[in-house]
Amino acid sequence: MTDAPHWTEPGAHPVADGIHRIPLPLPMDGLRAVNVYAIETEDGLTLVDGGWALDASRKQLDESLASIGRTVSDITRFLVTHAHRDHYTQAVTIRREVGSHVSLGLGDRGNLDVVRGGSGSDPTLAQIRRAGAAEVAAGWQEAMGGQVPDPSMWEYPDTWLDGDHQLTVGTRTIDAVSTPGHTQGHFVFADLAAGLLFAGDHVLPTITPSIGFEPAYADQPLGDFLGSLAKVRAMPDLRLLPAHGDVTASSHTRIDELVAHHDERLALCLASVLAGRTTAYAVAGDLPWTRHERHLDELDVFNSALASMETMAHLELLAARGSITSTDDGGVNAYAPR
């Protein structure tokens, strides 16, 4: 019996009639690849997400499209789930080349404004420090310092998606559903007639999406995310087409698992504060990380920063719910039992 290929295996893999999943490489990212989905129409291809504007990604996209008799010139439209580099930047560069139309959630305009502003300051540093992770912030600054985003990769879309509405894609009617949380402008796209959910990073089959890691930070990213999960859970159970990982059978099953995961993390965060931890970084040190349940000290700078900021999102939700208090202590969020 032959093992099934790994989801990152290059190609244009059919997932439904007229729809292909195309994994594109992320050579400097632990996720390894991002799925873009090519929807065939009489007028050309609509792609859900675009990939990261890297030579390796573009080469793989060209080869994968060629395997189904297509080229990038056939791409008439990009529906981008959110403004992270592995989803947005290649859509922008291909638009410049062939004139494709790019759509993105309006909630991500603030993120593009920050990136395009060119101030040279890194808003993530302030968030890491607010989490009480001064040493992580110093490591982040050393690793990321001097990296100035190329504004040509972050041009504005042709259309801002605003609120829940329907789109026509060839003969399909696609529901564009606003799902803030992973970013403020995240959208998923549902083909209810075909039973498909193009989920972006909102619902991933084996990992939990990062919460609120974006240049323009939201007040309650975890609250937004859980609300968005509830909205998608109220839709019919759909086949899950994620941005990272294999296609899976049930959106409902995975959403229930994600909600249970965050309920557990909220309980652990509360217990840590009740035990005397006062900062998100200190609380993060009490929690297990990744599927391998690593300690915070075992993570690299990038993932330590994400862990600290995600823990802060959990603690801020607990504070909003009245379970703990949150006060500003010289630029650091300090937590205490209520």
PDB file of N, CA, C and O in Angstrom, residues 37-111:
ATOM      1  N   TYR A  37      -5.981  28.088  -4.104  1.00  0.00           N
ATOM      2  CA  TYR A  37      -7.000  27.279  -4.772  1.00  0.00           C
ATOM      3  C   TYR A  37      -7.392  27.959  -6.077  1.00  0.00           C
ATOM      4  O   TYR A  37      -7.790  29.127  -6.087  1.00  0.00           O
ATOM      5  N   ALA A  38      -7.245  27.228  -7.172  1.00  0.00           N
ATOM      6  CA  ALA A  38      -7.568  27.751  -8.498  1.00  0.00           C
ATOM      7  C   ALA A  38      -8.962  27.269  -8.895  1.00  0.00           C
ATOM      8  O   ALA A  38      -9.219  26.061  -8.987  1.00  0.00           O
ATOM      9  N   ILE A  39      -9.871  28.225  -9.105  1.00  0.00           N
ATOM     10  CA  ILE A  39     -11.240  27.932  -9.511  1.00  0.00           C
ATOM     11  C   ILE A  39     -11.367  28.261 -10.996  1.00  0.00           C
ATOM     12  O   ILE A  39     -11.125  29.392 -11.417  1.00  0.00           O
ATOM     13  N   GLU A  40     -11.734  27.263 -11.782  1.00  0.00           N
ATOM     14  CA  GLU A  40     -11.863  27.468 -13.221  1.00  0.00           C
ATOM     15  C   GLU A  40     -13.206  28.111 -13.555  1.00  0.00           C
ATOM     16  O   GLU A  40     -14.241  27.722 -13.017  1.00  0.00           O
ATOM     17  N   THR A  41     -13.175  29.116 -14.434  1.00  0.00           N
ATOM     18  CA  THR A  41     -14.390  29.741 -14.939  1.00  0.00           C
ATOM     19  C   THR A  41     -14.242  29.912 -16.447  1.00  0.00           C
ATOM     20  O   THR A  41     -13.149  29.735 -17.000  1.00  0.00           O
ATOM     21  N   GLU A  42     -15.316  30.293 -17.111  1.00  0.00           N
ATOM     22  CA  GLU A  42     -15.258  30.519 -18.555  1.00  0.00           C
ATOM     23  C   GLU A  42     -14.328  31.675 -18.910  1.00  0.00           C
ATOM     24  O   GLU A  42     -13.784  31.736 -20.015  1.00  0.00           O
ATOM     25  N   ASP A  43     -14.131  32.598 -17.960  1.00  0.00           N
ATOM     26  CA  ASP A  43     -13.308  33.775 -18.228  1.00  0.00           C
ATOM     27  C   ASP A  43     -11.861  33.614 -17.787  1.00  0.00           C
ATOM     28  O   ASP A  43     -11.059  34.543 -17.953  1.00  0.00           O
ATOM     29  N   GLY A  44     -11.518  32.478 -17.189  1.00  0.00           N
ATOM     30  CA  GLY A  44     -10.159  32.274 -16.699  1.00  0.00           C
ATOM     31  C   GLY A  44     -10.176  31.667 -15.315  1.00  0.00           C
ATOM     32  O   GLY A  44     -11.105  30.938 -14.952  1.00  0.00           O
ATOM     33  N   LEU A  45      -9.166  31.982 -14.531  1.00  0.00           N
ATOM     34  CA  LEU A  45      -9.023  31.408 -13.201  1.00  0.00           C
ATOM     35  C   LEU A  45      -9.236  32.475 -12.128  1.00  0.00           C
ATOM     36  O   LEU A  45      -8.750  33.602 -12.250  1.00  0.00           O
ATOM     37  N   THR A  46      -9.962  32.093 -11.091  1.00  0.00           N
ATOM     38  CA  THR A  46      -9.992  32.870  -9.850  1.00  0.00           C
ATOM     39  C   THR A  46      -9.186  32.097  -8.825  1.00  0.00           C
ATOM     40  O   THR A  46      -9.428  30.903  -8.603  1.00  0.00           O
ATOM     41  N   LEU A  47      -8.202  32.757  -8.204  1.00  0.00           N
ATOM     42  CA  LEU A  47      -7.390  32.116  -7.177  1.00  0.00           C
ATOM     43  C   LEU A  47      -7.784  32.628  -5.802  1.00  0.00           C
ATOM     44  O   LEU A  47      -7.901  33.848  -5.597  1.00  0.00           O
ATOM     45  N   VAL A  48      -8.031  31.696  -4.887  1.00  0.00           N
ATOM     46  CA  VAL A  48      -8.201  32.055  -3.485  1.00  0.00           C
ATOM     47  C   VAL A  48      -6.809  32.033  -2.863  1.00  0.00           C
ATOM     48  O   VAL A  48      -6.181  30.981  -2.750  1.00  0.00           O
ATOM     49  N   ASP A  49      -6.319  33.227  -2.514  1.00  0.00           N
ATOM     50  CA  ASP A  49      -4.969  33.493  -2.026  1.00  0.00           C
ATOM     51  C   ASP A  49      -3.949  33.426  -3.163  1.00  0.00           C
ATOM     52  O   ASP A  49      -4.200  32.843  -4.223  1.00  0.00           O
ATOM     53  N   GLY A  50      -2.795  34.067  -2.898  1.00  0.00           N
ATOM     54  CA  GLY A  50      -1.819  34.222  -3.967  1.00  0.00           C
ATOM     55  C   GLY A  50      -0.455  33.651  -3.690  1.00  0.00           C
ATOM     56  O   GLY A  50       0.334  33.461  -4.616  1.00  0.00           O
ATOM     57  N   GLY A  51      -0.140  33.364  -2.422  1.00  0.00           N
ATOM     58  CA  GLY A  51       1.201  32.916  -2.091  1.00  0.00           C
ATOM     59  C   GLY A  51       2.120  34.087  -1.783  1.00  0.00           C
ATOM     60  O   GLY A  51       1.751  35.257  -1.875  1.00  0.00           O
ATOM     61  N   TRP A  52       3.343  33.746  -1.395  1.00  0.00           N
ATOM     62  CA  TRP A  52       4.372  34.714  -1.034  1.00  0.00           C
ATOM     63  C   TRP A  52       5.186  35.032  -2.289  1.00  0.00           C
ATOM     64  O   TRP A  52       5.575  34.121  -3.032  1.00  0.00           O
ATOM     65  N   ALA A  53       5.456  36.306  -2.520  1.00  0.00           N
ATOM     66  CA  ALA A  53       6.169  36.732  -3.726  1.00  0.00           C
ATOM     67  C   ALA A  53       7.657  36.397  -3.613  1.00  0.00           C
ATOM     68  O   ALA A  53       8.499  37.248  -3.326  1.00  0.00           O
ATOM     69  N   LEU A  54       7.956  35.132  -3.833  1.00  0.00           N
ATOM     70  CA  LEU A  54       9.321  34.614  -3.830  1.00  0.00           C
ATOM     71  C   LEU A  54       9.560  33.883  -5.144  1.00  0.00           C
ATOM     72  O   LEU A  54       8.629  33.332  -5.739  1.00  0.00           O
ATOM     73  N   ASP A  55      10.815  33.822  -5.585  1.00  0.00           N
ATOM     74  CA  ASP A  55      11.134  33.146  -6.840  1.00  0.00           C
ATOM     75  C   ASP A  55      10.682  31.688  -6.811  1.00  0.00           C
ATOM     76  O   ASP A  55      10.117  31.181  -7.791  1.00  0.00           O
ATOM     77  N   ALA A  56      10.931  30.999  -5.681  1.00  0.00           N
ATOM     78  CA  ALA A  56      10.567  29.582  -5.597  1.00  0.00           C
ATOM     79  C   ALA A  56       9.061  29.397  -5.695  1.00  0.00           C
ATOM     80  O   ALA A  56       8.569  28.441  -6.315  1.00  0.00           O
ATOM     81  N   SER A  57       8.308  30.313  -5.096  1.00  0.00           N
ATOM     82  CA  SER A  57       6.857  30.216  -5.133  1.00  0.00           C
ATOM     83  C   SER A  57       6.342  30.470  -6.547  1.00  0.00           C
ATOM     84  O   SER A  57       5.468  29.738  -7.041  1.00  0.00           O
ATOM     85  N   ARG A  58       6.871  31.477  -7.204  1.00  0.00           N
ATOM     86  CA  ARG A  58       6.418  31.782  -8.559  1.00  0.00           C
ATOM     87  C   ARG A  58       6.744  30.638  -9.519  1.00  0.00           C
ATOM     88  O   ARG A  58       5.928  30.259 -10.375  1.00  0.00           O
ATOM     89  N   LYS A  59       7.934  30.072  -9.384  1.00  0.00           N
ATOM     90  CA  LYS A  59       8.315  28.942 -10.234  1.00  0.00           C
ATOM     91  C   LYS A  59       7.346  27.783 -10.044  1.00  0.00           C
ATOM     92  O   LYS A  59       6.884  27.165 -11.017  1.00  0.00           O
ATOM     93  N   GLN A  60       7.005  27.481  -8.792  1.00  0.00           N
ATOM     94  CA  GLN A  60       6.091  26.369  -8.530  1.00  0.00           C
ATOM     95  C   GLN A  60       4.694  26.666  -9.036  1.00  0.00           C
ATOM     96  O   GLN A  60       4.003  25.783  -9.570  1.00  0.00           O
ATOM     97  N   LEU A  61       4.257  27.903  -8.916  1.00  0.00           N
ATOM     98  CA  LEU A  61       2.941  28.274  -9.437  1.00  0.00           C
ATOM     99  C   LEU A  61       2.899  28.102 -10.949  1.00  0.00           C
ATOM    100  O   LEU A  61       1.938  27.535 -11.496  1.00  0.00           O
ATOM    101  N   ASP A  62       3.934  28.568 -11.633  1.00  0.00           N
ATOM    102  CA  ASP A  62       3.984  28.416 -13.092  1.00  0.00           C
ATOM    103  C   ASP A  62       3.920  26.951 -13.496  1.00  0.00           C
ATOM    104  O   ASP A  62       3.170  26.564 -14.406  1.00  0.00           O
ATOM    105  N   GLU A  63       4.691  26.109 -12.809  1.00  0.00           N
ATOM    106  CA  GLU A  63       4.731  24.690 -13.157  1.00  0.00           C
ATOM    107  C   GLU A  63       3.405  24.000 -12.841  1.00  0.00           C
ATOM    108  O   GLU A  63       2.927  23.157 -13.620  1.00  0.00           O
ATOM    109  N   SER A  64       2.805  24.367 -11.733  1.00  0.00           N
ATOM    110  CA  SER A  64       1.540  23.739 -11.347  1.00  0.00           C
ATOM    111  C   SER A  64       0.423  24.139 -12.295  1.00  0.00           C
ATOM    112  O   SER A  64      -0.397  23.302 -12.696  1.00  0.00           O
ATOM    113  N   LEU A  65       0.381  25.399 -12.677  1.00  0.00           N
ATOM    114  CA  LEU A  65      -0.631  25.830 -13.635  1.00  0.00           C
ATOM    115  C   LEU A  65      -0.415  25.172 -14.994  1.00  0.00           C
ATOM    116  O   LEU A  65      -1.381  24.780 -15.668  1.00  0.00           O
ATOM    117  N   ALA A  66       0.840  25.026 -15.398  1.00  0.00           N
ATOM    118  CA  ALA A  66       1.133  24.380 -16.680  1.00  0.00           C
ATOM    119  C   ALA A  66       0.621  22.947 -16.710  1.00  0.00           C
ATOM    120  O   ALA A  66       0.195  22.446 -17.765  1.00  0.00           O
ATOM    121  N   SER A  67       0.610  22.290 -15.546  1.00  0.00           N
ATOM    122  CA  SER A  67       0.161  20.890 -15.497  1.00  0.00           C
ATOM    123  C   SER A  67      -1.327  20.749 -15.786  1.00  0.00           C
ATOM    124  O   SER A  67      -1.806  19.648 -16.090  1.00  0.00           O
ATOM    125  N   ILE A  68      -2.088  21.850 -15.682  1.00  0.00           N
ATOM    126  CA  ILE A  68      -3.512  21.815 -16.043  1.00  0.00           C
ATOM    127  C   ILE A  68      -3.771  22.698 -17.273  1.00  0.00           C
ATOM    128  O   ILE A  68      -4.908  23.127 -17.525  1.00  0.00           O
ATOM    129  N   GLY A  69      -2.703  22.968 -18.014  1.00  0.00           N
ATOM    130  CA  GLY A  69      -2.846  23.705 -19.261  1.00  0.00           C
ATOM    131  C   GLY A  69      -3.126  25.180 -19.094  1.00  0.00           C
ATOM    132  O   GLY A  69      -3.750  25.802 -19.955  1.00  0.00           O
ATOM    133  N   ARG A  70      -2.634  25.761 -18.003  1.00  0.00           N
ATOM    134  CA  ARG A  70      -2.898  27.170 -17.712  1.00  0.00           C
ATOM    135  C   ARG A  70      -1.594  27.928 -17.466  1.00  0.00           C
ATOM    136  O   ARG A  70      -0.547  27.327 -17.199  1.00  0.00           O
ATOM    137  N   THR A  71      -1.661  29.256 -17.494  1.00  0.00           N
ATOM    138  CA  THR A  71      -0.549  30.125 -17.130  1.00  0.00           C
ATOM    139  C   THR A  71      -1.087  31.232 -16.229  1.00  0.00           C
ATOM    140  O   THR A  71      -2.310  31.386 -16.066  1.00  0.00           O
ATOM    141  N   VAL A  72      -0.178  32.037 -15.672  1.00  0.00           N
ATOM    142  CA  VAL A  72      -0.633  33.135 -14.814  1.00  0.00           C
ATOM    143  C   VAL A  72      -1.472  34.138 -15.590  1.00  0.00           C
ATOM    144  O   VAL A  72      -2.287  34.851 -14.997  1.00  0.00           O
ATOM    145  N   SER A  73      -1.299  34.194 -16.897  1.00  0.00           N
ATOM    146  CA  SER A  73      -2.115  35.108 -17.709  1.00  0.00           C
ATOM    147  C   SER A  73      -3.592  34.745 -17.664  1.00  0.00           C
ATOM    148  O   SER A  73      -4.447  35.569 -18.003  1.00  0.00           O
ATOM    149  N   ASP A  74      -3.890  33.506 -17.273  1.00  0.00           N
ATOM    150  CA  ASP A  74      -5.285  33.076 -17.153  1.00  0.00           C
ATOM    151  C   ASP A  74      -5.918  33.514 -15.838  1.00  0.00           C
ATOM    152  O   ASP A  74      -7.138  33.363 -15.656  1.00  0.00           O
ATOM    153  N   ILE A  75      -5.112  34.050 -14.909  1.00  0.00           N
ATOM    154  CA  ILE A  75      -5.654  34.459 -13.602  1.00  0.00           C
ATOM    155  C   ILE A  75      -6.312  35.824 -13.745  1.00  0.00           C
ATOM    156  O   ILE A  75      -5.651  36.837 -13.961  1.00  0.00           O
ATOM    157  N   THR A  76      -7.611  35.843 -13.652  1.00  0.00           N
ATOM    158  CA  THR A  76      -8.344  37.104 -13.784  1.00  0.00           C
ATOM    159  C   THR A  76      -8.642  37.747 -12.437  1.00  0.00           C
ATOM    160  O   THR A  76      -8.890  38.955 -12.367  1.00  0.00           O
ATOM    161  N   ARG A  77      -8.556  36.947 -11.362  1.00  0.00           N
ATOM    162  CA  ARG A  77      -9.020  37.458 -10.071  1.00  0.00           C
ATOM    163  C   ARG A  77      -8.357  36.732  -8.923  1.00  0.00           C
ATOM    164  O   ARG A  77      -8.130  35.513  -8.995  1.00  0.00           O
ATOM    165  N   PHE A  78      -8.039  37.471  -7.864  1.00  0.00           N
ATOM    166  CA  PHE A  78      -7.574  36.899  -6.606  1.00  0.00           C
ATOM    167  C   PHE A  78      -8.566  37.284  -5.509  1.00  0.00           C
ATOM    168  O   PHE A  78      -8.892  38.468  -5.338  1.00  0.00           O
ATOM    169  N   LEU A  79      -9.033  36.289  -4.777  1.00  0.00           N
ATOM    170  CA  LEU A  79      -9.778  36.519  -3.544  1.00  0.00           C
ATOM    171  C   LEU A  79      -8.824  36.189  -2.406  1.00  0.00           C
ATOM    172  O   LEU A  79      -8.551  35.007  -2.143  1.00  0.00           O
ATOM    173  N   VAL A  80      -8.274  37.204  -1.760  1.00  0.00           N
ATOM    174  CA  VAL A  80      -7.243  36.997  -0.742  1.00  0.00           C
ATOM    175  C   VAL A  80      -7.904  36.963   0.636  1.00  0.00           C
ATOM    176  O   VAL A  80      -8.660  37.874   0.996  1.00  0.00           O
ATOM    177  N   THR A  81      -7.607  35.925   1.397  1.00  0.00           N
ATOM    178  CA  THR A  81      -8.261  35.761   2.693  1.00  0.00           C
ATOM    179  C   THR A  81      -7.784  36.787   3.713  1.00  0.00           C
ATOM    180  O   THR A  81      -8.569  37.220   4.568  1.00  0.00           O
ATOM    181  N   HIS A  82      -6.497  37.187   3.638  1.00  0.00           N
ATOM    182  CA  HIS A  82      -6.000  38.186   4.592  1.00  0.00           C
ATOM    183  C   HIS A  82      -4.624  38.669   4.164  1.00  0.00           C
ATOM    184  O   HIS A  82      -3.965  38.056   3.324  1.00  0.00           O
ATOM    185  N   ALA A  83      -4.190  39.769   4.793  1.00  0.00           N
ATOM    186  CA  ALA A  83      -2.979  40.460   4.343  1.00  0.00           C
ATOM    187  C   ALA A  83      -1.732  40.012   5.094  1.00  0.00           C
ATOM    188  O   ALA A  83      -1.000  40.826   5.662  1.00  0.00           O
ATOM    189  N   HIS A  84      -1.469  38.700   5.110  1.00  0.00           N
ATOM    190  CA  HIS A  84      -0.166  38.205   5.512  1.00  0.00           C
ATOM    191  C   HIS A  84       0.637  37.906   4.250  1.00  0.00           C
ATOM    192  O   HIS A  84       0.073  37.610   3.197  1.00  0.00           O
ATOM    193  N   ARG A  85       1.957  37.977   4.372  1.00  0.00           N
ATOM    194  CA  ARG A  85       2.806  37.932   3.180  1.00  0.00           C
ATOM    195  C   ARG A  85       2.640  36.661   2.366  1.00  0.00           C
ATOM    196  O   ARG A  85       2.769  36.693   1.139  1.00  0.00           O
ATOM    197  N   ASP A  86       2.355  35.530   3.021  1.00  0.00           N
ATOM    198  CA  ASP A  86       2.255  34.263   2.296  1.00  0.00           C
ATOM    199  C   ASP A  86       0.903  34.105   1.592  1.00  0.00           C
ATOM    200  O   ASP A  86       0.699  33.116   0.883  1.00  0.00           O
ATOM    201  N   HIS A  87       0.033  35.067   1.759  1.00  0.00           N
ATOM    202  CA  HIS A  87      -1.272  35.031   1.104  1.00  0.00           C
ATOM    203  C   HIS A  87      -1.450  36.174   0.101  1.00  0.00           C
ATOM    204  O   HIS A  87      -2.123  35.996  -0.906  1.00  0.00           O
ATOM    205  N   TYR A  88      -0.837  37.311   0.401  1.00  0.00           N
ATOM    206  CA  TYR A  88      -1.157  38.538  -0.339  1.00  0.00           C
ATOM    207  C   TYR A  88      -0.117  38.957  -1.371  1.00  0.00           C
ATOM    208  O   TYR A  88      -0.471  39.397  -2.471  1.00  0.00           O
ATOM    209  N   THR A  89       1.168  38.863  -1.046  1.00  0.00           N
ATOM    210  CA  THR A  89       2.174  39.582  -1.833  1.00  0.00           C
ATOM    211  C   THR A  89       2.306  39.074  -3.267  1.00  0.00           C
ATOM    212  O   THR A  89       2.536  39.861  -4.186  1.00  0.00           O
ATOM    213  N   GLN A  90       2.158  37.786  -3.490  1.00  0.00           N
ATOM    214  CA  GLN A  90       2.279  37.291  -4.866  1.00  0.00           C
ATOM    215  C   GLN A  90       1.061  37.679  -5.712  1.00  0.00           C
ATOM    216  O   GLN A  90       1.186  37.878  -6.928  1.00  0.00           O
ATOM    217  N   ALA A  91      -0.077  37.828  -5.081  1.00  0.00           N
ATOM    218  CA  ALA A  91      -1.249  38.322  -5.819  1.00  0.00           C
ATOM    219  C   ALA A  91      -0.971  39.718  -6.366  1.00  0.00           C
ATOM    220  O   ALA A  91      -1.320  40.040  -7.513  1.00  0.00           O
ATOM    221  N   VAL A  92      -0.336  40.551  -5.566  1.00  0.00           N
ATOM    222  CA  VAL A  92      -0.032  41.920  -5.987  1.00  0.00           C
ATOM    223  C   VAL A  92       0.976  41.929  -7.138  1.00  0.00           C
ATOM    224  O   VAL A  92       0.814  42.671  -8.112  1.00  0.00           O
ATOM    225  N   THR A  93       2.008  41.096  -7.037  1.00  0.00           N
ATOM    226  CA  THR A  93       3.029  41.106  -8.091  1.00  0.00           C
ATOM    227  C   THR A  93       2.483  40.539  -9.397  1.00  0.00           C
ATOM    228  O   THR A  93       2.825  41.021 -10.482  1.00  0.00           O
ATOM    229  N   ILE A  94       1.610  39.541  -9.316  1.00  0.00           N
ATOM    230  CA  ILE A  94       1.013  38.998 -10.548  1.00  0.00           C
ATOM    231  C   ILE A  94       0.033  39.996 -11.139  1.00  0.00           C
ATOM    232  O   ILE A  94      -0.050  40.144 -12.368  1.00  0.00           O
ATOM    233  N   ARG A  95      -0.698  40.708 -10.312  1.00  0.00           N
ATOM    234  CA  ARG A  95      -1.582  41.753 -10.829  1.00  0.00           C
ATOM    235  C   ARG A  95      -0.789  42.760 -11.661  1.00  0.00           C
ATOM    236  O   ARG A  95      -1.239  43.192 -12.733  1.00  0.00           O
ATOM    237  N   ARG A  96       0.365  43.138 -11.166  1.00  0.00           N
ATOM    238  CA  ARG A  96       1.185  44.113 -11.880  1.00  0.00           C
ATOM    239  C   ARG A  96       1.610  43.589 -13.248  1.00  0.00           C
ATOM    240  O   ARG A  96       1.772  44.345 -14.201  1.00  0.00           O
ATOM    241  N   GLU A  97       1.740  42.291 -13.326  1.00  0.00           N
ATOM    242  CA  GLU A  97       2.205  41.657 -14.566  1.00  0.00           C
ATOM    243  C   GLU A  97       1.077  41.412 -15.565  1.00  0.00           C
ATOM    244  O   GLU A  97       1.236  41.659 -16.765  1.00  0.00           O
ATOM    245  N   VAL A  98      -0.071  40.913 -15.082  1.00  0.00           N
ATOM    246  CA  VAL A  98      -1.107  40.477 -16.024  1.00  0.00           C
ATOM    247  C   VAL A  98      -2.450  41.171 -15.821  1.00  0.00           C
ATOM    248  O   VAL A  98      -3.409  40.905 -16.550  1.00  0.00           O
ATOM    249  N   GLY A  99      -2.550  42.063 -14.832  1.00  0.00           N
ATOM    250  CA  GLY A  99      -3.778  42.823 -14.657  1.00  0.00           C
ATOM    251  C   GLY A  99      -4.880  42.131 -13.898  1.00  0.00           C
ATOM    252  O   GLY A  99      -6.048  42.529 -13.998  1.00  0.00           O
ATOM    253  N   SER A 100      -4.547  41.094 -13.109  1.00  0.00           N
ATOM    254  CA  SER A 100      -5.574  40.414 -12.314  1.00  0.00           C
ATOM    255  C   SER A 100      -6.200  41.377 -11.308  1.00  0.00           C
ATOM    256  O   SER A 100      -5.559  42.316 -10.830  1.00  0.00           O
ATOM    257  N   HIS A 101      -7.454  41.137 -10.977  1.00  0.00           N
ATOM    258  CA  HIS A 101      -8.189  41.929  -9.992  1.00  0.00           C
ATOM    259  C   HIS A 101      -7.983  41.310  -8.617  1.00  0.00           C
ATOM    260  O   HIS A 101      -8.124  40.097  -8.444  1.00  0.00           O
ATOM    261  N   VAL A 102      -7.635  42.137  -7.617  1.00  0.00           N
ATOM    262  CA  VAL A 102      -7.333  41.647  -6.270  1.00  0.00           C
ATOM    263  C   VAL A 102      -8.354  42.199  -5.278  1.00  0.00           C
ATOM    264  O   VAL A 102      -8.597  43.413  -5.228  1.00  0.00           O
ATOM    265  N   SER A 103      -8.942  41.303  -4.481  1.00  0.00           N
ATOM    266  CA  SER A 103      -9.873  41.682  -3.420  1.00  0.00           C
ATOM    267  C   SER A 103      -9.305  41.285  -2.068  1.00  0.00           C
ATOM    268  O   SER A 103      -8.677  40.224  -1.926  1.00  0.00           O
ATOM    269  N   LEU A 104      -9.543  42.125  -1.053  1.00  0.00           N
ATOM    270  CA  LEU A 104      -9.029  41.905   0.300  1.00  0.00           C
ATOM    271  C   LEU A 104      -9.993  42.522   1.295  1.00  0.00           C
ATOM    272  O   LEU A 104     -10.645  43.528   1.001  1.00  0.00           O
ATOM    273  N   GLY A 105     -10.063  41.955   2.490  1.00  0.00           N
ATOM    274  CA  GLY A 105     -10.951  42.458   3.531  1.00  0.00           C
ATOM    275  C   GLY A 105     -10.587  43.864   3.986  1.00  0.00           C
ATOM    276  O   GLY A 105      -9.416  44.170   4.255  1.00  0.00           O
ATOM    277  N   LEU A 106     -11.602  44.718   4.126  1.00  0.00           N
ATOM    278  CA  LEU A 106     -11.400  46.102   4.524  1.00  0.00           C
ATOM    279  C   LEU A 106     -10.729  46.220   5.888  1.00  0.00           C
ATOM    280  O   LEU A 106      -9.978  47.167   6.146  1.00  0.00           O
ATOM    281  N   GLY A 107     -10.973  45.260   6.767  1.00  0.00           N
ATOM    282  CA  GLY A 107     -10.361  45.304   8.090  1.00  0.00           C
ATOM    283  C   GLY A 107      -8.850  45.248   8.068  1.00  0.00           C
ATOM    284  O   GLY A 107      -8.204  45.608   9.057  1.00  0.00           O
ATOM    285  N   ASP A 108      -8.260  44.817   6.966  1.00  0.00           N
ATOM    286  CA  ASP A 108      -6.802  44.763   6.850  1.00  0.00           C
ATOM    287  C   ASP A 108      -6.206  46.031   6.263  1.00  0.00           C
ATOM    288  O   ASP A 108      -4.992  46.115   6.068  1.00  0.00           O
ATOM    289  N   ARG A 109      -7.036  47.022   6.002  1.00  0.00           N
ATOM    290  CA  ARG A 109      -6.486  48.272   5.471  1.00  0.00           C
ATOM    291  C   ARG A 109      -5.490  48.898   6.453  1.00  0.00           C
ATOM    292  O   ARG A 109      -4.454  49.431   6.054  1.00  0.00           O
ATOM    293  N   GLY A 110      -5.810  48.842   7.739  1.00  0.00           N
ATOM    294  CA  GLY A 110      -4.893  49.387   8.731  1.00  0.00           C
ATOM    295  C   GLY A 110      -3.535  48.722   8.690  1.00  0.00           C
ATOM    296  O   GLY A 110      -2.498  49.379   8.881  1.00  0.00           O
ATOM    297  N   ASN A 111      -3.513  47.412   8.434  1.00  0.00           N
ATOM    298  CA  ASN A 111      -2.240  46.707   8.331  1.00  0.00           C
ATOM    299  C   ASN A 111      -1.434  47.192   7.130  1.00  0.00           C
ATOM    300  O   ASN A 111      -0.225  47.418   7.224  1.00  0.00           O
TER     301      ASN A 111
END
